[in-house]
């Protein structure tokens, strides 16, 4: 294969790799992306298409600056790029492992964030709050950003690589970005990288009039997230570390349906979750013990370990990637 000539070679075409590529191009760099999976591929090993993609900050994930900066970019996309699949909805969050809102740092970026009165909490919740936030439909966003990058001159090569040296050889780039998700366990020799299995259901319905996202965290992880462009709703979920089963677990499906109806006060009793209309989804979130890694190692910029928060972190982490690439270039002078 003839090698391309790029300023930066990126491995990985999930939301992290694509966001980094976009910001690098906007900063004036020539970019080539090498990835085993591209937009349109449907495999559990590539998590971005399967994500619930709720653009809600997380109180315990760390790096609040990256989360906040990323959300600013998502808000821009909503206003400027209707085809990107970003929508605004009311978000209702419930926790059964917190006593108050003191850890909810993102109160400062959502001035309308208000506590839900105790008498209105769902069963088992200790606290709840609501605010106006964002969701994104991966089935709209991933093709959209891929088209945009191609229009901006980014080259895509669909290929599995076994080393960062191979990425350098293919792209001809002196600076590399490792956004390989679970692949970072091999490419970065990082034993902290591991999979967290998710199982959800996509239920076709007219979700345009669904006015809210509902999510419960703590002792269980349950949510109902509209997917407007796809014409349905995602019901979930589970977080199962180091579970690599690709098979649908019927007991998990039953439990998700029970929890979703408890959370939404029966809003989805109409769903025949064992019927042919429901599509079961399994994906493996690219998690990392100790949290995300966005840092420079000589001429390699690592950006992986985002776990279930890939969409939340993507553009904020991408901004840091650009600054680290610029740091590499300054070091050459």
mmCIF file of N, CA and C in Angstrom, residues 42-52 196-204 233-238 245-250 252-254 273 277-285:
data_model
loop_
_atom_site.group_PDB
_atom_site.id
_atom_site.type_symbol
_atom_site.label_atom_id
_atom_site.label_comp_id
_atom_site.label_asym_id
_atom_site.label_seq_id
_atom_site.Cartn_x
_atom_site.Cartn_y
_atom_site.Cartn_z
ATOM 1 N N UNK A 42 -21.097 -2.004 11.733
ATOM 2 C CA UNK A 42 -21.887 -2.358 12.911
ATOM 3 C C UNK A 42 -21.275 -3.590 13.564
ATOM 4 N N UNK A 43 -20.433 -3.356 14.554
ATOM 5 C CA UNK A 43 -19.782 -4.422 15.299
ATOM 6 C C UNK A 43 -19.690 -4.006 16.752
ATOM 7 N N UNK A 44 -19.853 -4.929 17.692
ATOM 8 C CA UNK A 44 -19.763 -4.575 19.114
ATOM 9 C C UNK A 44 -18.391 -4.061 19.525
ATOM 10 N N UNK A 45 -17.358 -4.369 18.711
ATOM 11 C CA UNK A 45 -16.001 -3.968 19.073
ATOM 12 C C UNK A 45 -15.766 -2.472 18.893
ATOM 13 N N UNK A 46 -16.658 -1.818 18.191
ATOM 14 C CA UNK A 46 -16.552 -0.377 17.939
ATOM 15 C C UNK A 46 -17.760 0.265 18.588
ATOM 16 N N UNK A 47 -17.532 0.973 19.682
ATOM 17 C CA UNK A 47 -18.627 1.352 20.570
ATOM 18 C C UNK A 47 -19.409 2.563 20.105
ATOM 19 N N UNK A 48 -18.798 3.465 19.365
ATOM 20 C CA UNK A 48 -19.431 4.753 19.075
ATOM 21 C C UNK A 48 -20.835 4.646 18.467
ATOM 22 N N UNK A 49 -21.123 3.680 17.572
ATOM 23 C CA UNK A 49 -22.484 3.616 17.022
ATOM 24 C C UNK A 49 -23.538 3.176 18.032
ATOM 25 N N UNK A 50 -23.110 2.494 19.095
ATOM 26 C CA UNK A 50 -24.066 1.894 20.023
ATOM 27 C C UNK A 50 -24.332 2.767 21.241
ATOM 28 N N UNK A 51 -23.610 3.838 21.398
ATOM 29 C CA UNK A 51 -23.709 4.649 22.613
ATOM 30 C C UNK A 51 -25.097 5.251 22.780
ATOM 31 N N UNK A 52 -25.526 5.376 24.040
ATOM 32 C CA UNK A 52 -26.743 6.132 24.314
ATOM 33 C C UNK A 52 -26.563 7.581 23.911
ATOM 34 N N UNK A 196 -15.906 -2.674 29.110
ATOM 35 C CA UNK A 196 -17.094 -2.713 29.968
ATOM 36 C C UNK A 196 -18.286 -2.984 29.048
ATOM 37 N N UNK A 197 -18.887 -4.138 29.224
ATOM 38 C CA UNK A 197 -19.976 -4.548 28.330
ATOM 39 C C UNK A 197 -21.250 -3.764 28.617
ATOM 40 N N UNK A 198 -21.898 -3.334 27.551
ATOM 41 C CA UNK A 198 -23.205 -2.713 27.662
ATOM 42 C C UNK A 198 -24.222 -3.494 26.861
ATOM 43 N N UNK A 199 -25.449 -3.537 27.345
ATOM 44 C CA UNK A 199 -26.555 -4.144 26.603
ATOM 45 C C UNK A 199 -27.748 -3.210 26.706
ATOM 46 N N UNK A 200 -28.325 -2.877 25.556
ATOM 47 C CA UNK A 200 -29.466 -1.962 25.512
ATOM 48 C C UNK A 200 -30.490 -2.475 24.506
ATOM 49 N N UNK A 201 -31.577 -1.734 24.387
ATOM 50 C CA UNK A 201 -32.601 -2.025 23.383
ATOM 51 C C UNK A 201 -32.919 -0.751 22.616
ATOM 52 N N UNK A 202 -33.042 -0.868 21.305
ATOM 53 C CA UNK A 202 -33.565 0.227 20.494
ATOM 54 C C UNK A 202 -35.008 -0.102 20.149
ATOM 55 N N UNK A 203 -35.904 0.806 20.533
ATOM 56 C CA UNK A 203 -37.332 0.603 20.288
ATOM 57 C C UNK A 203 -37.801 1.637 19.266
ATOM 58 N N UNK A 204 -38.173 1.221 18.057
ATOM 59 C CA UNK A 204 -38.681 2.179 17.066
ATOM 60 C C UNK A 204 -39.979 2.831 17.547
ATOM 61 N N UNK A 233 -36.091 5.109 20.547
ATOM 62 C CA UNK A 233 -35.565 5.402 21.874
ATOM 63 C C UNK A 233 -34.637 4.270 22.294
ATOM 64 N N UNK A 234 -33.548 4.629 22.989
ATOM 65 C CA UNK A 234 -32.632 3.651 23.561
ATOM 66 C C UNK A 234 -33.027 3.416 25.011
ATOM 67 N N UNK A 235 -33.237 2.155 25.376
ATOM 68 C CA UNK A 235 -33.538 1.773 26.750
ATOM 69 C C UNK A 235 -32.387 0.926 27.287
ATOM 70 N N UNK A 236 -31.877 1.314 28.436
ATOM 71 C CA UNK A 236 -30.749 0.576 29.007
ATOM 72 C C UNK A 236 -30.770 0.692 30.515
ATOM 73 N N UNK A 237 -29.762 0.198 31.113
ATOM 74 C CA UNK A 237 -28.636 -0.461 30.511
ATOM 75 C C UNK A 237 -27.916 -1.235 31.620
ATOM 76 N N UNK A 238 -26.697 -1.646 31.287
ATOM 77 C CA UNK A 238 -25.813 -2.306 32.239
ATOM 78 C C UNK A 238 -24.389 -1.840 31.989
ATOM 79 N N UNK A 245 -19.004 -11.191 26.425
ATOM 80 C CA UNK A 245 -20.053 -11.933 25.727
ATOM 81 C C UNK A 245 -20.765 -11.036 24.717
ATOM 82 N N UNK A 246 -20.859 -11.518 23.486
ATOM 83 C CA UNK A 246 -21.578 -10.798 22.436
ATOM 84 C C UNK A 246 -23.052 -11.215 22.378
ATOM 85 N N UNK A 247 -23.406 -12.225 23.128
ATOM 86 C CA UNK A 247 -24.763 -12.753 23.085
ATOM 87 C C UNK A 247 -25.712 -11.881 23.903
ATOM 88 N N UNK A 248 -26.939 -11.775 23.428
ATOM 89 C CA UNK A 248 -27.977 -11.073 24.177
ATOM 90 C C UNK A 248 -28.389 -11.930 25.370
ATOM 91 N N UNK A 249 -28.379 -11.337 26.545
ATOM 92 C CA UNK A 249 -28.792 -12.029 27.760
ATOM 93 C C UNK A 249 -30.272 -11.725 28.007
ATOM 94 N N UNK A 250 -31.160 -12.700 27.824
ATOM 95 C CA UNK A 250 -32.597 -12.442 28.007
ATOM 96 C C UNK A 250 -32.940 -11.941 29.409
ATOM 97 N N UNK A 252 -31.078 -10.097 31.334
ATOM 98 C CA UNK A 252 -30.702 -8.680 31.385
ATOM 99 C C UNK A 252 -31.741 -7.837 30.664
ATOM 100 N N UNK A 253 -32.213 -8.320 29.521
ATOM 101 C CA UNK A 253 -33.255 -7.596 28.783
ATOM 102 C C UNK A 253 -34.502 -7.416 29.647
ATOM 103 N N UNK A 254 -34.929 -8.487 30.313
ATOM 104 C CA UNK A 254 -36.107 -8.398 31.188
ATOM 105 C C UNK A 254 -35.878 -7.393 32.311
ATOM 106 N N UNK A 273 -40.882 -6.205 24.667
ATOM 107 C CA UNK A 273 -39.423 -6.261 24.543
ATOM 108 C C UNK A 273 -38.911 -7.611 24.060
ATOM 109 N N UNK A 277 -39.862 -6.316 16.848
ATOM 110 C CA UNK A 277 -39.660 -4.895 16.562
ATOM 111 C C UNK A 277 -38.497 -4.306 17.355
ATOM 112 N N UNK A 278 -38.208 -4.874 18.513
ATOM 113 C CA UNK A 278 -37.141 -4.356 19.373
ATOM 114 C C UNK A 278 -35.794 -4.889 18.897
ATOM 115 N N UNK A 279 -34.815 -3.993 18.786
ATOM 116 C CA UNK A 279 -33.474 -4.394 18.379
ATOM 117 C C UNK A 279 -32.559 -4.395 19.595
ATOM 118 N N UNK A 280 -32.008 -5.548 19.925
ATOM 119 C CA UNK A 280 -31.069 -5.655 21.041
ATOM 120 C C UNK A 280 -29.682 -5.230 20.588
ATOM 121 N N UNK A 281 -28.991 -4.500 21.449
ATOM 122 C CA UNK A 281 -27.665 -3.976 21.127
ATOM 123 C C UNK A 281 -26.667 -4.384 22.201
ATOM 124 N N UNK A 282 -25.479 -4.772 21.768
ATOM 125 C CA UNK A 282 -24.370 -5.059 22.678
ATOM 126 C C UNK A 282 -23.151 -4.298 22.191
ATOM 127 N N UNK A 283 -22.463 -3.642 23.099
ATOM 128 C CA UNK A 283 -21.236 -2.932 22.759
ATOM 129 C C UNK A 283 -20.266 -2.989 23.921
ATOM 130 N N UNK A 284 -18.983 -2.771 23.615
ATOM 131 C CA UNK A 284 -17.934 -2.852 24.630
ATOM 132 C C UNK A 284 -17.281 -1.485 24.803
ATOM 133 N N UNK A 285 -17.581 -0.845 25.921
ATOM 134 C CA UNK A 285 -17.054 0.493 26.184
ATOM 135 C C UNK A 285 -15.559 0.412 26.471
#
